[in-house]
Amino acid sequence: MPDTEIAFIGLGIMGLPMAVNLVRAGYTVTGHNLTPERVDALVAEGGRRGGGVTGAVTGADVVITMVPDSPDVEELLLGPGGVYENAKPGTLVIDMSTIRPDVSRAVAEAGAERGLRVLDAPVSGGEAGAVEAKLSIMVGGVQADFEAARPIFDVLGTTPVLVGPNGAGQTVKAANQLIVAGNIQLLAEALVFLEAHGVDTESGLEVLGGGLAGSTVLQRKGRAMRERDFTPGFRIALHDKDMRIVTDSARAAGVAIPLGAQVAQSVAALKNQGHGGLDHSALLMIVQQLSGRS
Ligand code: NAD
């Protein structure tokens, strides 16, 4: 889709490298972000400056949003001066933020009423996945819109999958966040356990990584956790938001998630201690505290 004009709103840890990858693939990308320095970074890579939602969206064929939370998406899409007010009929609106499934369904319905084609397309793979264009993309919507968006998804990631109607992408993403949080928690416990036994954790993690205990979490977070480098990455505040989505959705469906509920408590505790800006691998700090090890 070389002639496709893309508006990209939300140029944070994930959005900026994703937008840059679209520029490098030859798309015309007009960016907008609350803090203008992130737009400067996109412009330096060949993108355009939207100067606001209206400037970014007017004339765009595709609008991608990548903002933190459900209220941000609602405000950005439905609010006064927002995307829906400015987008031309037929525009493909792809929300790649991680938000509540019911909100994704509601904004898709509101979009359809205005003649817009809306997909929820949350991602997994972290900052590295965004930079390396290796994201998993979990898409909710209709097949024709998924096919229309597919060339864009192919630039951003390796595994775009249509998993069901609007909202289904977010439900799969919630499951993803449940698995990731549990993985990090157990890796943190294993690390503190190894340290307490005086085992060299570098070689310990190396061999664990080659067996059934190996995981993408271990590969991507192991070294930083050993070194206590909790630079985000994925902020605890965002994972707290996601664990709320997971626990609410599980309760609504009558599903017990005892382990997930417990990890959700640790994520919330970390945030309440003022560590919401750290990477989610900082769950290790809670394990240390509980173990009386500083
Ligand atoms: P971030 O906080 O780094 O970036 C969000 C950006 O959106 C910020 O630059 C902010 O200024 C901008 N923004 C917020 N509201 C806006 C608005 N109304 N208009 C314009 N810009 C606005 O967050 P992130 O880590 O990039 O995450 C974005 C989304 O992706 C979240 O829903 C998150 O859960 C999800 N996600 C993050 C990761 C990760 O590893 N960081 C991985 C997968 C999914």
Coordinates of N, CA and C in Angstrom, one line a residue, residues 129-256:
G129 N 10.5 -5.9 20.5 CA 9.7 -6.4 19.5 C 9.2 -5.2 18.5
A130 N 8.9 -4.1 19.2 CA 8.5 -2.9 18.4 C 9.7 -2.4 17.5
V131 N 10.9 -2.3 18.1 CA 12.0 -1.8 17.4 C 12.4 -2.8 16.3
E132 N 12.4 -4.1 16.6 CA 12.9 -5.1 15.6 C 11.7 -5.5 14.7
A133 N 10.5 -4.9 14.8 CA 9.4 -5.3 14.0 C 9.1 -6.8 14.1
K134 N 9.0 -7.3 15.3 CA 8.7 -8.7 15.6 C 7.5 -8.8 16.5
L135 N 6.6 -7.9 16.4 CA 5.5 -8.0 17.3 C 4.5 -9.1 17.0
S136 N 3.9 -9.6 18.0 CA 2.7 -10.5 17.8 C 1.5 -9.5 17.8
I137 N 0.6 -9.6 16.9 CA -0.5 -8.7 16.8 C -1.8 -9.5 16.9
M138 N -2.6 -9.2 17.9 CA -3.8 -9.9 18.2 C -5.0 -9.1 17.7
V139 N -5.7 -9.5 16.7 CA -6.6 -8.5 16.0 C -8.1 -9.0 16.2
G140 N -8.9 -8.0 16.6 CA -10.3 -8.2 16.7 C -11.0 -7.3 15.7
G141 N -12.0 -7.9 14.9 CA -12.7 -7.1 13.9 C -13.2 -8.1 12.8
V142 N -13.4 -7.5 11.6 CA -14.0 -8.3 10.5 C -12.8 -8.6 9.6
Q143 N -13.0 -9.8 8.9 CA -11.9 -10.3 8.0 C -11.5 -9.3 6.9
A144 N -12.4 -8.6 6.3 CA -12.1 -7.6 5.2 C -11.2 -6.5 5.7
D145 N -11.5 -6.0 6.9 CA -10.7 -4.9 7.5 C -9.3 -5.5 7.9
F146 N -9.3 -6.7 8.4 CA -8.0 -7.3 8.8 C -7.1 -7.4 7.5
E147 N -7.7 -7.9 6.4 CA -7.0 -8.0 5.2 C -6.4 -6.7 4.7
A148 N -7.3 -5.6 4.9 CA -6.9 -4.3 4.4 C -5.7 -3.8 5.3
A149 N -5.7 -4.2 6.6 CA -4.6 -3.7 7.5 C -3.4 -4.6 7.4
R150 N -3.5 -5.8 6.8 CA -2.4 -6.7 6.9 C -1.1 -6.3 6.4
P151 N -1.0 -5.5 5.3 CA 0.3 -5.0 4.9 C 1.0 -4.2 6.0
I152 N 0.2 -3.4 6.7 CA 0.8 -2.6 7.8 C 1.2 -3.5 8.9
F153 N 0.4 -4.5 9.3 CA 0.8 -5.5 10.3 C 2.0 -6.2 10.0
D154 N 2.2 -6.5 8.7 CA 3.4 -7.2 8.2 C 4.6 -6.4 8.4
V155 N 4.5 -5.1 8.3 CA 5.7 -4.2 8.6 C 6.0 -4.2 10.1
L156 N 5.0 -4.2 10.9 CA 5.2 -4.1 12.4 C 5.6 -5.3 13.1
G157 N 5.2 -6.5 12.6 CA 5.3 -7.7 13.3 C 5.4 -8.9 12.5
T158 N 5.6 -10.0 13.2 CA 5.8 -11.3 12.5 C 4.5 -12.2 12.6
T159 N 3.7 -11.9 13.6 CA 2.5 -12.8 13.8 C 1.2 -12.0 13.9
P160 N 0.7 -11.4 12.9 CA -0.6 -10.9 13.0 C -1.7 -11.9 12.8
V161 N -2.6 -12.0 13.8 CA -3.7 -13.1 13.7 C -5.0 -12.4 14.0
L162 N -6.0 -12.7 13.1 CA -7.4 -12.3 13.4 C -7.9 -13.3 14.3
V163 N -8.2 -12.9 15.6 CA -8.7 -13.9 16.6 C -10.2 -13.9 16.8
G164 N -10.9 -13.0 16.2 CA -12.4 -12.9 16.4 C -12.9 -11.5 16.1
P165 N -14.2 -11.3 16.6 CA -14.8 -10.0 16.3 C -14.2 -8.9 17.2
N166 N -14.6 -7.7 17.1 CA -14.0 -6.6 17.9 C -14.1 -6.9 19.4
G167 N -13.0 -6.6 20.0 CA -12.8 -7.0 21.5 C -12.0 -8.2 21.7
A168 N -12.1 -9.2 20.7 CA -11.4 -10.4 20.9 C -9.9 -10.3 20.9
G169 N -9.4 -9.3 20.2 CA -7.9 -9.0 20.2 C -7.5 -8.7 21.7
Q170 N -8.4 -7.8 22.3 CA -8.0 -7.4 23.7 C -8.2 -8.6 24.7
T171 N -9.1 -9.5 24.4 CA -9.2 -10.6 25.3 C -8.0 -11.5 25.2
V172 N -7.5 -11.7 24.0 CA -6.3 -12.5 23.8 C -5.1 -11.8 24.5
K173 N -5.1 -10.5 24.3 CA -4.0 -9.7 24.9 C -4.0 -9.8 26.5
A174 N -5.2 -9.8 27.0 CA -5.3 -10.0 28.5 C -4.7 -11.3 28.9
A175 N -5.0 -12.4 28.1 CA -4.4 -13.7 28.4 C -2.9 -13.6 28.3
N176 N -2.4 -12.8 27.3 CA -1.0 -12.6 27.2 C -0.4 -12.0 28.4
Q177 N -1.0 -11.0 28.9 CA -0.5 -10.3 30.1 C -0.5 -11.1 31.4
L178 N -1.5 -12.0 31.4 CA -1.6 -13.0 32.6 C -0.4 -13.9 32.5
I179 N -0.1 -14.4 31.3 CA 1.1 -15.3 31.2 C 2.4 -14.6 31.4
V180 N 2.5 -13.4 30.9 CA 3.8 -12.7 31.0 C 4.1 -12.3 32.5
A181 N 3.0 -11.8 33.2 CA 3.2 -11.5 34.6 C 3.6 -12.7 35.4
G182 N 2.9 -13.8 35.2 CA 3.2 -15.1 35.9 C 4.7 -15.5 35.6
N183 N 5.1 -15.4 34.4 CA 6.4 -15.8 34.0 C 7.5 -14.9 34.7
I184 N 7.2 -13.6 34.7 CA 8.2 -12.7 35.4 C 8.3 -13.0 36.9
Q185 N 7.1 -13.2 37.5 CA 7.1 -13.5 38.9 C 7.9 -14.8 39.2
L186 N 7.7 -15.8 38.4 CA 8.5 -17.1 38.7 C 10.0 -16.9 38.4
L187 N 10.3 -16.2 37.4 CA 11.7 -15.9 37.1 C 12.3 -15.1 38.3
A188 N 11.6 -14.1 38.8 CA 12.1 -13.4 39.9 C 12.3 -14.3 41.1
E189 N 11.4 -15.2 41.4 CA 11.5 -16.1 42.5 C 12.7 -17.0 42.3
A190 N 12.9 -17.5 41.1 CA 14.0 -18.4 40.8 C 15.3 -17.6 41.0
L191 N 15.4 -16.4 40.6 CA 16.6 -15.6 40.7 C 17.0 -15.4 42.2
V192 N 16.0 -15.0 43.0 CA 16.3 -14.7 44.4 C 16.7 -16.0 45.1
F193 N 16.0 -17.1 44.7 CA 16.3 -18.4 45.2 C 17.8 -18.8 44.9
L194 N 18.2 -18.6 43.7 CA 19.6 -19.0 43.3 C 20.6 -18.1 44.0
E195 N 20.3 -16.8 44.1 CA 21.2 -15.9 44.8 C 21.3 -16.3 46.3
A196 N 20.2 -16.7 46.9 CA 20.2 -17.0 48.3 C 21.1 -18.3 48.6
H197 N 21.2 -19.1 47.5 CA 22.0 -20.3 47.6 C 23.5 -20.1 47.1
G198 N 23.8 -18.8 46.8 CA 25.1 -18.5 46.3 C 25.5 -19.0 45.0
V199 N 24.5 -19.4 44.2 CA 24.8 -19.9 42.8 C 25.0 -18.7 41.9
D200 N 25.9 -18.9 40.9 CA 26.2 -17.9 39.9 C 25.0 -17.8 39.0
T201 N 24.3 -16.7 39.0 CA 23.0 -16.6 38.3 C 23.2 -16.5 36.8
E202 N 24.4 -16.0 36.4 CA 24.6 -15.9 34.9 C 24.6 -17.3 34.3
S203 N 25.4 -18.2 34.8 CA 25.5 -19.5 34.3 C 24.2 -20.3 34.6
G204 N 23.6 -20.0 35.8 CA 22.3 -20.6 36.1 C 21.2 -20.3 35.1
L205 N 21.1 -19.0 34.8 CA 20.1 -18.7 33.8 C 20.4 -19.2 32.4
E206 N 21.7 -19.3 32.1 CA 22.1 -19.8 30.8 C 21.6 -21.2 30.6
V207 N 21.8 -22.0 31.6 CA 21.4 -23.4 31.4 C 19.9 -23.6 31.5
L208 N 19.3 -22.8 32.4 CA 17.8 -22.8 32.5 C 17.1 -22.4 31.2
G209 N 17.8 -21.5 30.5 CA 17.3 -21.0 29.2 C 17.2 -22.1 28.1
G210 N 18.1 -23.1 28.3 CA 18.2 -24.1 27.2 C 17.2 -25.3 27.5
G211 N 16.5 -25.3 28.6 CA 15.6 -26.4 28.9 C 14.2 -25.9 28.9
L212 N 13.3 -26.7 29.6 CA 11.9 -26.5 29.5 C 11.5 -25.2 30.3
A213 N 12.5 -24.7 31.2 CA 12.2 -23.5 31.9 C 12.5 -22.3 31.0
G214 N 13.1 -22.5 29.9 CA 13.5 -21.4 29.0 C 12.2 -20.6 28.5
S215 N 12.4 -19.3 28.3 CA 11.2 -18.6 27.8 C 11.7 -17.2 27.2
T216 N 10.8 -16.6 26.5 CA 11.1 -15.3 26.0 C 11.4 -14.3 27.1
V217 N 10.6 -14.4 28.2 CA 10.8 -13.6 29.3 C 12.2 -13.8 29.9
L218 N 12.6 -15.0 30.0 CA 14.0 -15.3 30.5 C 15.0 -14.7 29.6
Q219 N 14.9 -14.9 28.3 CA 15.8 -14.3 27.3 C 15.9 -12.8 27.4
R220 N 14.7 -12.2 27.4 CA 14.7 -10.7 27.3 C 14.9 -10.0 28.6
K221 N 14.6 -10.6 29.7 CA 14.6 -9.9 31.0 C 15.6 -10.4 32.0
G222 N 16.1 -11.6 31.7 CA 17.0 -12.3 32.7 C 18.2 -11.4 33.1
R223 N 18.9 -11.0 32.1 CA 20.2 -10.2 32.4 C 19.8 -9.0 33.2
A224 N 18.9 -8.2 32.7 CA 18.5 -6.9 33.4 C 18.1 -7.2 34.9
M225 N 17.3 -8.3 35.1 CA 16.9 -8.6 36.4 C 18.1 -9.0 37.3
R226 N 19.0 -9.7 36.8 CA 20.2 -10.1 37.5 C 20.9 -8.8 38.0
E227 N 21.0 -7.8 37.0 CA 21.7 -6.6 37.3 C 20.9 -5.5 38.0
R228 N 19.6 -5.9 38.2 CA 18.7 -4.9 38.9 C 18.5 -3.6 38.1
D229 N 18.5 -3.8 36.7 CA 18.3 -2.7 35.8 C 16.8 -2.7 35.4
F230 N 16.0 -1.9 36.1 CA 14.6 -1.9 35.9 C 14.1 -0.7 35.0
T231 N 15.0 -0.3 34.1 CA 14.6 0.8 33.1 C 13.5 0.2 32.2
P232 N 12.3 0.9 32.1 CA 11.3 0.4 31.2 C 11.7 0.5 29.7
G233 N 11.3 -0.4 28.8 CA 10.5 -1.5 28.9 C 9.0 -1.2 29.1
F234 N 8.4 -2.1 29.8 CA 7.0 -2.0 30.0 C 6.8 -1.6 31.5
R235 N 6.1 -0.5 31.6 CA 6.0 0.1 32.9 C 5.1 -0.7 33.8
I236 N 5.4 -0.8 35.1 CA 4.6 -1.4 36.1 C 3.1 -0.8 36.1
A237 N 3.0 0.5 35.9 CA 1.7 1.2 35.9 C 0.9 0.6 34.8
L238 N 1.5 0.3 33.6 CA 0.7 -0.3 32.5 C 0.3 -1.7 32.8
H239 N 1.3 -2.5 33.4 CA 0.9 -3.9 33.7 C -0.1 -4.0 34.8
D240 N -0.1 -3.0 35.7 CA -1.2 -2.9 36.7 C -2.6 -2.7 36.1
K241 N -2.6 -1.8 35.1 CA -3.8 -1.6 34.3 C -4.2 -2.9 33.6
D242 N -3.3 -3.6 33.1 CA -3.6 -4.9 32.4 C -4.0 -6.0 33.3
M243 N -3.4 -6.0 34.5 CA -3.9 -7.1 35.5 C -5.3 -6.8 36.0
R244 N -5.6 -5.5 36.0 CA -7.0 -5.2 36.4 C -8.0 -5.7 35.3
I245 N -7.6 -5.5 34.0 CA -8.4 -6.0 32.9 C -8.5 -7.5 33.0
V246 N -7.4 -8.2 33.3 CA -7.4 -9.7 33.4 C -8.3 -10.1 34.6
T247 N -8.1 -9.5 35.8 CA -8.9 -10.0 36.9 C -10.4 -9.7 36.7
D248 N -10.7 -8.5 36.2 CA -12.1 -8.1 36.0 C -12.7 -9.1 34.9
S249 N -12.0 -9.3 33.8 CA -12.5 -10.2 32.8 C -12.7 -11.6 33.3
A250 N -11.8 -12.1 34.1 CA -11.9 -13.5 34.6 C -13.1 -13.6 35.5
R251 N -13.3 -12.6 36.4 CA -14.4 -12.6 37.3 C -15.7 -12.5 36.5
A252 N -15.8 -11.7 35.4 CA -17.0 -11.6 34.6 C -17.3 -12.9 34.0
A253 N -16.3 -13.7 33.6 CA -16.5 -14.9 32.9 C -16.6 -16.1 33.9
G254 N -16.5 -15.8 35.2 CA -16.6 -16.9 36.2 C -15.4 -17.9 36.1
V255 N -14.2 -17.3 35.8 CA -13.0 -18.2 35.7 C -12.1 -17.8 36.9
A256 N -11.6 -18.9 37.6 CA -10.6 -18.7 38.7 C -9.2 -18.6 38.1

